[in-house]
XYZ file of C-alpha atoms in Angstrom:
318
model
C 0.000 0.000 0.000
C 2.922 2.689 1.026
C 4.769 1.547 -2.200
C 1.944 2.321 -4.470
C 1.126 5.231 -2.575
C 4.950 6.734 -3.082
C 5.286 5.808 -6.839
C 1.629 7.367 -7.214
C 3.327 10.440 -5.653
C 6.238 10.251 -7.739
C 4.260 9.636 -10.804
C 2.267 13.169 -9.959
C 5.022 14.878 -8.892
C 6.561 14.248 -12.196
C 3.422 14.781 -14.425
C 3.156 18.109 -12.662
C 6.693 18.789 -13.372
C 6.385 18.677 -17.224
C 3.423 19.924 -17.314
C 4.951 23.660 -16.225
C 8.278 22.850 -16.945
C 8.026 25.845 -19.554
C 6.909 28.141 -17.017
C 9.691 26.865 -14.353
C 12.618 27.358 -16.354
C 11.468 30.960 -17.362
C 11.579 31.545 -13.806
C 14.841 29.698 -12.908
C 16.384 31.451 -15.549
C 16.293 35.014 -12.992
C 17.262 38.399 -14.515
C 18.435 39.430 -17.462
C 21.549 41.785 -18.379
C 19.088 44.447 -20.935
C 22.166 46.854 -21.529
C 23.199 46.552 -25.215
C 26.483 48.790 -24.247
C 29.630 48.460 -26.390
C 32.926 46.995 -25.088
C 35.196 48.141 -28.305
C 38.615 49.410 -27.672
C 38.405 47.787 -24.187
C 40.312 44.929 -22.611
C 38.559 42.333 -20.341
C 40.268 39.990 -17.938
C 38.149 36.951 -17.027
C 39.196 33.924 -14.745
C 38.103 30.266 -15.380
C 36.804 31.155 -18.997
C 37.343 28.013 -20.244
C 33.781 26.459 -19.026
C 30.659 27.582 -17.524
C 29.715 31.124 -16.667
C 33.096 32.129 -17.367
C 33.266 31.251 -20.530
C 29.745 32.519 -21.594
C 30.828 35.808 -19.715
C 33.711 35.646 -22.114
C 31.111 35.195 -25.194
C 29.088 38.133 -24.377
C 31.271 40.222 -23.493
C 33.787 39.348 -27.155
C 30.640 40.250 -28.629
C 30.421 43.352 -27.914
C 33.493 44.548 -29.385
C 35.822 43.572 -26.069
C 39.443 42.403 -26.317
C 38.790 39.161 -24.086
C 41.937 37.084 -22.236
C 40.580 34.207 -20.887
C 42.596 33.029 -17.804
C 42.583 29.598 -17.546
C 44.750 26.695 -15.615
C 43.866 24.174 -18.836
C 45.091 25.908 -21.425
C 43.690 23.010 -23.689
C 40.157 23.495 -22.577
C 40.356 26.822 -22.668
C 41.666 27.293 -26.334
C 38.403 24.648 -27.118
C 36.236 27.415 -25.695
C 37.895 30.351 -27.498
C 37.773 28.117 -30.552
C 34.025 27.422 -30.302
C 33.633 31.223 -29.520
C 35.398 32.563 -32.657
C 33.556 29.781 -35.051
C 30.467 31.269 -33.454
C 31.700 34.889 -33.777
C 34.545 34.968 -36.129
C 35.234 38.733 -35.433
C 35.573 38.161 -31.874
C 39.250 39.085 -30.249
C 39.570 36.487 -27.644
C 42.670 35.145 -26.377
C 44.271 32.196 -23.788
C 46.386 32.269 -21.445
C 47.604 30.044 -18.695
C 46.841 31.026 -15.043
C 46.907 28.986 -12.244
C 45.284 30.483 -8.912
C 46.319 27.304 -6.732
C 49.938 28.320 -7.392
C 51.333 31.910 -6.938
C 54.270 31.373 -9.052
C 51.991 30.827 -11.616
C 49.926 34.137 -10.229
C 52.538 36.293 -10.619
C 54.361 35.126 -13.862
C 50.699 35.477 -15.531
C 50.475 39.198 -14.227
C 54.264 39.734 -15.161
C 53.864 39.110 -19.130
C 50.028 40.443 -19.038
C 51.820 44.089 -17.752
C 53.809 43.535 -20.365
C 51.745 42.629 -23.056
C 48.849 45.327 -22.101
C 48.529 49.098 -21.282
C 44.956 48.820 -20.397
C 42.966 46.977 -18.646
C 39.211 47.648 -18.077
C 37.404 45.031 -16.611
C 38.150 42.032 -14.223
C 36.119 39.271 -13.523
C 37.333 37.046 -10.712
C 35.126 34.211 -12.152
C 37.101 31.004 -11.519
C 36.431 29.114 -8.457
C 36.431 25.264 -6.685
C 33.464 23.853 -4.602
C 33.579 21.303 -2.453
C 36.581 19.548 -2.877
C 38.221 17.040 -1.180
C 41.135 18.106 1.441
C 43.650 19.411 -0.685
C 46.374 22.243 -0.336
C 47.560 24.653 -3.311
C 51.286 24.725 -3.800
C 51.956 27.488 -1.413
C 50.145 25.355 1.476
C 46.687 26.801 1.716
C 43.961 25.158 1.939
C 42.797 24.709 -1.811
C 38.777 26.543 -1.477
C 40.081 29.663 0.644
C 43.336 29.588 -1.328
C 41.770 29.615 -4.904
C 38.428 30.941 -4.516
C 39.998 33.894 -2.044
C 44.179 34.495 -2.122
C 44.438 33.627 -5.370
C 42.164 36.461 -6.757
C 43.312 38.724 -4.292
C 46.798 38.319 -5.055
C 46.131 38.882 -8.725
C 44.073 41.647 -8.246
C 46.906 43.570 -6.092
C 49.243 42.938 -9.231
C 47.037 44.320 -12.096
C 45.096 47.344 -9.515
C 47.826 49.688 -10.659
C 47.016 49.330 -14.528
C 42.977 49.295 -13.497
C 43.719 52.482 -12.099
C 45.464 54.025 -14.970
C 42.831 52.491 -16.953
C 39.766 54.199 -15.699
C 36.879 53.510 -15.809
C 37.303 50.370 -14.825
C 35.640 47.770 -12.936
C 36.574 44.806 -10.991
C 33.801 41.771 -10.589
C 33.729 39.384 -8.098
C 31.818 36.006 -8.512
C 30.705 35.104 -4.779
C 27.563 32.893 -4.238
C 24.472 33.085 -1.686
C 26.707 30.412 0.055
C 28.134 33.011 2.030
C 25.238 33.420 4.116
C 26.471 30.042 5.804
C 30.164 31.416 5.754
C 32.610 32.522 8.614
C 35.759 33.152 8.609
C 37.454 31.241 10.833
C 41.098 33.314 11.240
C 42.054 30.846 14.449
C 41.902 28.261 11.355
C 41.363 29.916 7.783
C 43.248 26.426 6.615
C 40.981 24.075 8.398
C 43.660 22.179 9.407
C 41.519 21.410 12.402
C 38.713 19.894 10.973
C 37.439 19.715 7.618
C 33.902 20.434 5.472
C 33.832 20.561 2.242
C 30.483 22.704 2.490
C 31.752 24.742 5.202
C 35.262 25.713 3.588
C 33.748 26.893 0.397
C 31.329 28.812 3.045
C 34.146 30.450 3.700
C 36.057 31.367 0.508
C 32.382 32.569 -0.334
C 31.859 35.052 1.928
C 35.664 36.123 1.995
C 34.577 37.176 -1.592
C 31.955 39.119 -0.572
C 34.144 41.217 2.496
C 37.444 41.426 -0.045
C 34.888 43.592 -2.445
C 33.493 45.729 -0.179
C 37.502 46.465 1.396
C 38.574 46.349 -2.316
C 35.685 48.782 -2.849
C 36.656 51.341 -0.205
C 40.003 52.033 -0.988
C 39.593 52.236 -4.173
C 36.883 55.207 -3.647
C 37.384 58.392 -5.845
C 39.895 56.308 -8.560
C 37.042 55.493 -10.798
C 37.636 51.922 -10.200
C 34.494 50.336 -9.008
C 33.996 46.761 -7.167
C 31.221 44.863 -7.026
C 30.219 41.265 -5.900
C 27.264 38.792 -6.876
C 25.858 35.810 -6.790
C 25.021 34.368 -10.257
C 22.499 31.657 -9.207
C 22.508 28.170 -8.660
C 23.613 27.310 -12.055
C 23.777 23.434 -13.596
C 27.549 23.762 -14.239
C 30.937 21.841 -13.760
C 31.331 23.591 -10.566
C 30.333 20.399 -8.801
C 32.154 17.702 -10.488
C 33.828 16.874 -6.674
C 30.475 16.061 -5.370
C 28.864 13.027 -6.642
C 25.586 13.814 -4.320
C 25.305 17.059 -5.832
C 26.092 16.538 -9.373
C 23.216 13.542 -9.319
C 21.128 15.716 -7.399
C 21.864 19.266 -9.831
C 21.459 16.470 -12.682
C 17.922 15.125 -11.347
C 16.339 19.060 -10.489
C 18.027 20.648 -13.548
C 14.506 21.821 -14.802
C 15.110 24.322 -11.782
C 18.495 25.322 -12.394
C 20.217 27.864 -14.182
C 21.944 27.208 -17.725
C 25.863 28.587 -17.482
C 24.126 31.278 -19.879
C 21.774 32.747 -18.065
C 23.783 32.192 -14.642
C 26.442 34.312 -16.436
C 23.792 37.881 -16.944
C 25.060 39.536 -13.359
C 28.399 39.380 -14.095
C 27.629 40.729 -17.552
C 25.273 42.906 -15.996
C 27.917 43.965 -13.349
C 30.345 44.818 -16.143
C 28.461 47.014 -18.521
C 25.180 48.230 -16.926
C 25.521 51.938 -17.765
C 23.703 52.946 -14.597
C 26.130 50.758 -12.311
C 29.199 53.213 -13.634
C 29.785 54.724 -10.330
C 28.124 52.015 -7.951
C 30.486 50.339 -5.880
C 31.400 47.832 -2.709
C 27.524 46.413 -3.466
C 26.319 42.661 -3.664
C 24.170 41.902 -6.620
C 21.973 39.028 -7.968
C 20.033 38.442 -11.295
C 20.968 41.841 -12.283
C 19.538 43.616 -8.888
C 21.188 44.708 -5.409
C 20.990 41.220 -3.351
C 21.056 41.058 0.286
C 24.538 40.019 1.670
C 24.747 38.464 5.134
C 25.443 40.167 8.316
C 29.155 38.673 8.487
C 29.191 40.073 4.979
C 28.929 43.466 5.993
C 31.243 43.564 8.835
C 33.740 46.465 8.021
C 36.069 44.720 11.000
C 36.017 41.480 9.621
C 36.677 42.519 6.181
C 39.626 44.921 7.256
C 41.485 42.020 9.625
C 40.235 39.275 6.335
C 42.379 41.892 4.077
C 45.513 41.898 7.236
C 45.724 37.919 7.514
C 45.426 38.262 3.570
C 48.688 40.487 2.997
C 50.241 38.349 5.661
C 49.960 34.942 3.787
C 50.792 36.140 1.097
C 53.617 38.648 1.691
C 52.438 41.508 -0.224
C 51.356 44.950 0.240
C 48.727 46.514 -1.840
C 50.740 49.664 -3.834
């Protein structure tokens, strides 16, 4: 009797499910970047545009006219994707290069020959990012979600903020998630050396996103360099290949999810919306402010994130 009763269930559940699938993914698919603005002339900077938001980030933006280097730790993949974007677009200026934000060698040597190879730079997007990994360390020793997701950005950011500068307008984008309502940042064990979540760390590197923006954000005011940080959606994307529970589970309620398309429209959104030109240190979400957690707004925390920050890394910010 309870097994008919469930498959009954299951057999409604589904029925109803395809019946308004149409009007489920319309609203899954959240906002929509509207602004037709023109990118020529300009240089964009995205990282991990070989795949998923970042590369359709990378698409948009090369269409409008943009000069697009596409940061990527597989080169291999990543020429596929700027392949499959100029057959698409063959006027499209996009470009490869190899950056690897679990390794600061590799950090810095990527900065090095872009500073030499560029005298403006006009947008960043720090798109590239790891969920839910297993316990791993990047090559300097940090633990791989806060090292990636967090230090690595930051410490390319500090190395290209002088050209931003001399480039502006410019804009720097930061690709955090609503996971960092769940975040905190645990300083007496950023590493989690203690104990270990997968969920938890990427918590972390999440909302260290969202409190590196808003520091980024305030002292960079009155340069013309404006920071922002957003959540694109929960988007059915490569992002959780290290999860077998969530890839089955993204795979079985993808009817709800975002395509890497549409989950890439805030960052678009972020950096061409005319009217966001001198908005700054703000969250966003399908192209619209977005709430950002208490933790996310603590000035304190985000100062002593950006300390412990310099410290690992052994850098100060020109």
């Amino acid at each position: 009797m309870w097994l008919f009763f469930f498959f009954a269930c299951l057999v409604a559940v589904t029925f109803l499910v395809v019946l308004f699938a149409p009007h489920i993914r319309r609203y899954a698919a959240g906002g929509v970047c509207m602004s037709s603005a023109r990118l020529d002339g300009k240089t964009v900077l995205i990282t991990g545009a070989n795949t998923g938001i970042g590369k359709e980030t990378a698409l948009d933006l090369a269409t409008r006219g943009a000069h697009v280097v596409m940061a990527c730790r597989d080169v291999s993949k990543g020429e596929e994707a700027a392949a499959s974007i100029r057959a698409a677009y063959p006027e499209t200026q996009v470009e490869v290069r190899e950056l690897d934000l679990a390794d600061t060698c590799s950090i810095r040597s990527f900065a090095q020959q872009f500073l030499r190879d560029f005298n403006q730079l006009h947008i960043l997007i720090n798109n590239a990012g790891v969920m839910m990994c297993p316990y791993t360390k990047t090559n300097d020793g940090f633990e791989m979600h806060i090292g990636v997701n967090h230090l690595g950005h930051f410490l390319l950011t500090s190395l290209l903020v002088g050209l931003l500068k001399r480039s502006a307008p410019a804009r720097i984008v930061v690709v955090s998630s609503l996971a960092h309502n769940f975040g905190w940042i645990r300083f007496h064990d950023l590493h989690s050396q203690g104990s270990y979540n997968s969920g938890l760390a990427y918590c972390q590197s999440k909302l260290a996103n969202v409190l590196f923006a808003r520091e980024l954000a305030r002292r960079l005011k009155g340069s013309n360099v404006t920071v922002n940080s957003l959540h694109p959606g929960t988007v059915n994307s490569d992002l959780t290949r290290h999860s077998t529970l969530m890839m089955i589970f993204f795979n079985v309620l993808s009817v709800f999810l975002k395509t890497p398309r549409e989950g890439a429209q805030t960052s678009v959104y972020c950096a061409v919306a005319e009217e966001l030109h001198s908005i700054s240190g703000k969250h966003f979400s399908d192209c619209a402010p977005a709430f950002v957690a208490p933790q996310g707004r603590s000035e304190e925390t985000a100062r002593r994130l950006w300390d412990a920050s310099c410290e690992l890394l052994g850098i100060q910010w020109e």
